[in-house]
Coordinates of C-alpha atoms in Angstrom, one line a residue:
M662 CA 19.7 33.3 42.7
A663 CA 23.6 32.4 42.4
Q664 CA 24.1 28.2 40.8
P665 CA 26.6 26.5 43.6
H666 CA 29.5 27.3 42.4
L667 CA 30.5 24.4 39.6
A668 CA 34.0 23.2 39.3
A669 CA 34.9 20.4 36.5
M670 CA 37.2 18.6 39.6
T671 CA 34.8 17.6 42.9
A672 CA 35.1 21.0 44.9
F673 CA 35.9 20.7 49.0
S674 CA 34.5 22.9 51.1
L675 CA 34.8 22.7 55.0
L676 CA 32.7 22.7 57.8
D677 CA 33.3 23.6 61.1
L678 CA 31.2 23.8 64.5
A679 CA 33.9 25.7 66.1
P680 CA 34.7 22.9 68.7
I681 CA 35.4 24.7 72.9
V682 CA 38.6 22.6 73.5
E683 CA 38.4 21.4 76.6
G684 CA 40.4 23.7 79.3
G685 CA 39.3 26.9 76.2
S686 CA 36.5 28.6 75.9
A687 CA 33.3 29.8 72.9
A688 CA 36.2 33.4 72.4
A689 CA 39.0 31.5 71.1
A690 CA 37.1 28.7 69.5
L691 CA 36.1 31.8 67.2
A692 CA 38.8 33.1 67.0
N693 CA 40.1 29.9 66.2
S694 CA 37.1 29.3 63.2
A695 CA 38.4 32.7 61.8
D696 CA 41.5 31.6 61.6
L697 CA 40.7 28.9 60.1
A698 CA 38.3 30.8 57.6
R699 CA 42.0 32.2 56.2
H700 CA 43.3 29.3 56.4
A701 CA 40.9 27.4 54.5
E702 CA 39.9 30.6 51.8
A703 CA 44.2 30.2 51.3
L704 CA 44.0 26.4 50.5
G705 CA 41.5 27.0 48.0
F706 CA 38.4 25.4 49.7
T707 CA 35.2 26.2 47.9
R708 CA 33.3 27.7 50.8
Y709 CA 33.0 27.3 55.1
W710 CA 29.8 26.5 57.6
V711 CA 28.9 26.5 60.4
A712 CA 26.7 25.2 62.1
E713 CA 23.5 25.6 64.9
H714 CA 23.3 23.4 67.7
H715 CA 22.3 24.2 70.9
G716 CA 23.3 23.2 74.1
M717 CA 26.2 21.9 73.9
A718 CA 29.2 22.3 75.8
G719 CA 31.6 21.8 72.7
I720 CA 30.2 23.9 70.3
A721 CA 30.5 27.5 69.5
S722 CA 28.4 27.9 66.9
A723 CA 24.8 28.3 68.4
A724 CA 24.0 32.3 67.4
T725 CA 24.8 30.6 63.7
A726 CA 24.0 33.8 61.3
V727 CA 26.0 36.1 64.2
V728 CA 29.7 33.4 63.4
I729 CA 29.0 33.9 59.4
G730 CA 29.0 37.7 59.4
H731 CA 32.6 37.0 62.2
I732 CA 33.7 34.7 59.6
A733 CA 33.0 36.3 56.5
A734 CA 34.6 39.7 58.0
A735 CA 37.6 37.7 58.3
T736 CA 38.0 36.8 54.9
S737 CA 37.3 37.8 51.2
R738 CA 36.7 35.5 49.1
I739 CA 35.8 32.6 49.9
R740 CA 31.8 31.5 50.3
I741 CA 30.5 31.6 53.8
G742 CA 27.2 29.6 54.4
A743 CA 24.9 28.0 57.4
G744 CA 24.9 23.8 57.1
G745 CA 22.6 24.9 58.4
I746 CA 20.1 26.6 59.8
M747 CA 17.3 24.3 61.5
L748 CA 14.5 26.5 60.7
P749 CA 11.5 25.3 62.6
N750 CA 13.4 26.9 65.7
H751 CA 12.8 29.9 63.6
A752 CA 10.0 32.3 61.8
P753 CA 10.9 32.2 58.1
I754 CA 11.4 36.1 57.5
V755 CA 13.5 36.2 60.6
I756 CA 16.1 33.6 58.1
A757 CA 15.0 35.9 55.6
E758 CA 16.4 38.7 57.4
Q759 CA 19.4 38.4 58.7
F760 CA 20.3 36.2 55.7
G761 CA 18.9 39.5 53.7
T762 CA 21.9 41.2 56.1
L763 CA 24.0 39.1 55.2
D764 CA 24.4 39.5 51.9
A765 CA 24.4 42.8 52.4
L766 CA 27.4 43.2 54.3
F767 CA 28.8 40.5 52.6
P768 CA 27.4 40.1 48.7
G769 CA 28.0 37.1 46.7
R770 CA 28.9 34.4 49.7
I771 CA 26.6 33.9 51.7
D772 CA 24.9 30.6 51.7
L773 CA 22.2 29.4 53.4
G774 CA 21.8 25.8 54.0
L775 CA 18.3 24.9 55.0
G776 CA 17.7 21.6 57.5
R777 CA 14.4 19.9 59.8
A778 CA 15.9 18.7 62.9
P779 CA 15.5 20.8 66.1
G780 CA 19.8 20.9 66.4
S781 CA 19.3 20.3 69.8
D782 CA 16.6 17.8 72.3
Q783 CA 13.9 17.9 73.1
R784 CA 14.0 20.5 75.7
V785 CA 16.3 22.8 74.7
A786 CA 14.2 22.2 71.1
R787 CA 10.9 23.6 73.6
A788 CA 13.1 26.4 75.3
L789 CA 14.3 28.0 71.7
R790 CA 10.7 27.5 70.3
R791 CA 8.6 27.6 73.8
T792 CA 5.4 24.7 71.5
L793 CA 7.0 21.5 70.4
D794 CA 3.3 21.5 68.8
S795 CA 3.9 21.2 65.0
D796 CA 3.0 20.5 61.6
P797 CA 4.6 17.2 59.6
N798 CA 4.1 19.4 56.6
A799 CA 5.7 23.3 58.1
F800 CA 9.1 22.6 57.1
P801 CA 8.6 22.0 52.7
R802 CA 5.9 25.0 53.8
D803 CA 8.2 27.3 55.5
V804 CA 11.2 26.2 53.1
I805 CA 8.4 27.6 50.3
E806 CA 7.5 30.6 52.7
L807 CA 11.7 32.0 52.0
Q808 CA 12.3 31.8 49.5
S809 CA 9.5 34.2 48.2
Y810 CA 10.7 36.5 50.9
F811 CA 13.7 36.0 49.4
A812 CA 12.0 36.5 45.5
D813 CA 10.2 39.3 46.9
D814 CA 7.7 37.7 45.1
G815 CA 4.5 39.2 47.2
Q816 CA 3.1 36.2 48.2
T817 CA 3.6 37.0 51.8
G818 CA 1.9 39.9 51.8
I819 CA 5.1 41.4 53.7
R820 CA 8.5 42.5 52.3
A821 CA 11.9 41.0 54.6
V822 CA 14.0 44.0 54.2
P823 CA 16.6 43.5 54.4
G824 CA 16.0 40.1 52.6
A825 CA 13.6 40.7 49.5
G826 CA 16.1 40.7 46.2
A827 CA 18.6 39.3 47.9
N828 CA 21.6 36.8 46.1
V829 CA 20.6 33.7 48.7
P830 CA 21.5 30.7 47.4
I831 CA 19.1 27.5 49.8
W832 CA 20.2 24.7 50.0
I833 CA 18.5 21.8 51.1
L834 CA 20.6 19.0 54.4
G835 CA 19.1 15.7 55.2
S836 CA 20.4 13.0 56.6
S837 CA 17.1 11.2 55.6
L838 CA 15.6 10.5 52.1
F839 CA 12.7 13.3 53.3
G840 CA 15.9 15.9 52.6
A841 CA 16.4 14.2 49.1
Q842 CA 13.0 14.7 48.4
L843 CA 12.2 18.1 49.1
A844 CA 15.3 19.3 47.0
A845 CA 14.9 17.2 44.2
M846 CA 10.5 18.6 44.8
L847 CA 12.1 22.6 44.8
G848 CA 15.1 22.5 42.4
L849 CA 17.3 22.6 45.1
P850 CA 21.0 21.6 46.0
Y851 CA 21.0 18.9 48.6
A852 CA 23.9 19.1 51.5
F853 CA 23.4 14.7 52.9
A854 CA 25.1 14.4 56.6
S855 CA 27.1 11.2 55.9
H856 CA 29.8 12.0 57.3
F857 CA 27.5 11.5 61.1
A858 CA 24.6 9.6 59.7
P859 CA 26.1 7.4 57.2
D860 CA 23.7 4.7 56.0
A861 CA 21.1 6.3 53.3
L862 CA 23.8 8.8 51.7
D863 CA 23.5 6.0 48.4
Q864 CA 19.6 6.0 48.0
A865 CA 19.0 9.4 48.6
L866 CA 21.7 10.9 45.8
E867 CA 20.2 8.8 43.7
I868 CA 16.2 10.1 45.0
Y869 CA 17.2 13.7 44.5
R870 CA 19.4 13.4 41.2
R871 CA 16.6 11.3 39.7
D872 CA 13.7 13.0 40.8
F873 CA 15.4 16.7 40.4
R874 CA 13.2 19.6 38.6
P875 CA 14.9 22.3 37.2
S876 CA 14.4 25.8 39.6
A877 CA 14.5 29.4 38.1
Q878 CA 17.8 28.8 41.5
L879 CA 19.3 25.4 39.8
D880 CA 18.8 23.9 36.1
R881 CA 20.3 21.0 37.1
P882 CA 21.1 18.3 41.0
Y883 CA 24.3 19.2 42.6
A884 CA 25.0 17.3 45.8
M885 CA 26.9 17.8 48.5
A886 CA 28.0 14.7 51.1
G887 CA 29.8 14.9 54.3
F888 CA 32.5 13.3 54.9
N889 CA 35.2 13.0 58.0
V890 CA 39.2 13.9 57.3
F891 CA 41.5 13.7 59.9
A892 CA 45.0 14.0 58.0
A893 CA 48.8 14.4 59.0
D894 CA 52.6 13.3 57.6
S895 CA 51.8 10.1 59.1
D896 CA 49.2 6.9 59.2
A897 CA 49.9 7.0 63.4
E898 CA 49.5 10.7 63.5
G899 CA 45.9 10.8 62.0
E900 CA 44.4 7.8 64.0
L901 CA 45.9 9.7 67.1
I902 CA 44.3 13.0 66.5
A903 CA 41.1 11.4 65.0
S904 CA 40.5 10.1 69.0
S905 CA 39.4 13.3 69.8
Q906 CA 36.3 13.7 67.5
Q907 CA 36.3 9.9 68.5
Q908 CA 35.2 10.7 72.0
A909 CA 33.1 13.6 72.0
F910 CA 31.4 11.0 69.7
V911 CA 30.6 8.1 72.0
A912 CA 29.9 11.2 74.9
L913 CA 27.5 12.5 72.7
R914 CA 25.2 9.3 71.6
T915 CA 25.9 7.6 75.6
G916 CA 23.7 11.0 76.3
H917 CA 27.0 13.1 78.5
P918 CA 28.1 15.5 75.5
R919 CA 31.2 17.4 76.5
Q920 CA 34.3 20.2 74.8
L921 CA 36.0 19.0 73.1
P922 CA 38.7 16.5 74.7
P923 CA 43.1 16.1 73.6
P924 CA 43.4 13.1 71.7
V925 CA 44.4 9.5 73.5
A926 CA 46.1 7.1 71.7
G927 CA 45.0 3.8 71.8
Y928 CA 40.8 4.9 72.2
R929 CA 39.4 3.8 68.7
D930 CA 41.2 -0.1 70.6
S931 CA 40.7 0.5 74.3
L932 CA 36.2 0.7 73.1
G933 CA 35.8 -3.5 73.0
E934 CA 34.4 -5.0 69.5
Q935 CA 31.0 -3.4 69.8
G936 CA 32.6 0.5 70.7
R937 CA 34.8 -0.5 67.9
A938 CA 31.9 -1.6 65.3
T939 CA 29.4 1.0 66.2
L940 CA 32.1 4.1 66.0
D941 CA 33.5 2.0 62.6
H942 CA 29.6 2.4 61.2
V943 CA 28.4 5.5 62.5
L944 CA 31.8 7.4 61.1
Q945 CA 32.4 4.8 57.9
C946 CA 32.5 8.1 55.6
S947 CA 36.2 8.9 56.6
A948 CA 40.0 8.9 56.5
V949 CA 42.7 9.1 58.7
G950 CA 45.8 9.1 58.3
G951 CA 48.5 10.1 55.8
P952 CA 48.7 11.9 53.0
D953 CA 48.6 8.9 51.1
T954 CA 46.4 6.7 53.1
V955 CA 43.8 10.5 52.9
A956 CA 43.8 10.5 48.7
R957 CA 42.5 7.1 48.8
G958 CA 39.6 7.5 51.1
I959 CA 38.1 10.8 49.4
A960 CA 39.3 9.6 45.8
A961 CA 37.6 6.1 47.1
F962 CA 34.4 8.6 48.7
V963 CA 34.3 10.1 45.1
E964 CA 33.8 7.5 42.8
R965 CA 31.1 6.2 45.0
T966 CA 29.2 8.8 44.9
Q967 CA 29.9 11.2 42.4
V968 CA 28.8 14.4 44.7
D969 CA 30.2 17.6 42.8
E970 CA 30.5 18.5 46.3
V971 CA 32.3 17.2 49.3
M972 CA 31.9 18.7 53.0
I973 CA 34.9 18.1 55.4
A974 CA 34.6 18.1 59.0
S975 CA 37.2 17.5 60.9
A976 CA 37.1 18.3 64.5
I977 CA 41.4 18.0 66.3
Y978 CA 42.3 19.2 69.5
D979 CA 44.9 21.1 68.7
H980 CA 44.7 24.2 66.4
D981 CA 47.6 23.4 64.4
A982 CA 47.1 20.2 63.6
R983 CA 43.8 21.3 62.0
K984 CA 45.3 24.0 59.7
R985 CA 47.9 21.1 58.8
S986 CA 44.9 18.5 58.2
L987 CA 42.6 20.6 56.1
A988 CA 46.2 21.9 53.6
I989 CA 46.7 18.1 53.5
T990 CA 43.5 17.3 52.8
A991 CA 43.5 20.6 49.4
E992 CA 46.9 18.9 48.1
A993 CA 44.1 15.3 48.1
M994 CA 41.6 17.1 46.4
R995 CA 43.4 19.0 43.9
G996 CA 44.2 15.3 42.0
I997 CA 40.5 14.3 42.2

């Protein structure tokens, strides 16, 4: 299988949850994602990932493989992938067939990031899986089974068609130490979800690099970390556009997920001291503001983590403001 993109400078990519804004629709969100992917491609982003979430009013990427096909068809060079597929929701052969099909349609451009969270609450997980009976060892076994289908090594006794021989690099995703350990053991690239779960970032990267074993896919560790960027032409405007994601996060954490709301001036200050502290802690891996502020924030994150690639997360209510944010981000990344 292909190695991840290797670059002299830190690579930069984009995670898109295809946000459905208040007053908008899934159709509009998916159209915006295709347009944003074309924009990211022109700006030099390495890859464009979408993620599997279910039962979320503000996220249009539940049928992740279908959305990947939609975005890949709208672009020509940028890598498109899943960040990620929640493998416990699926039989490995189904994912092998889906991503084998995507590889056949868009050869050499498809990535497959795998996570073990449900991408939903337990009620939705039951609807997806029909049962919540699970084996804690199932995720590593399922990853290995999926690798076997792509390798077409006969270990399963079943041939995935499409899928057998597909050139689809597998990534392990995580927000704890488990994913770091698994990625190291299997010799796979690793992506840490520090854009919303930053606490174990440094320890996870240390474990991954220390324990990495070379594999047929990868000969040395390759680490990616998530980072929120809300960039605008001024610090004040950056703070304003970031408030949409802040509102959505607070709504999700308080059990009331919603569509992405319009920005609200002074929202963070309205939360009170405890609310601000909670928000700032969870979203600590972020850069918010004008070009200089954002450039310093990204550079400090790369210096701290020494990651090979930064996965930018950027849920912004206004589509044109989001495109402007990406342009400022790309300019900042070119200097790192």
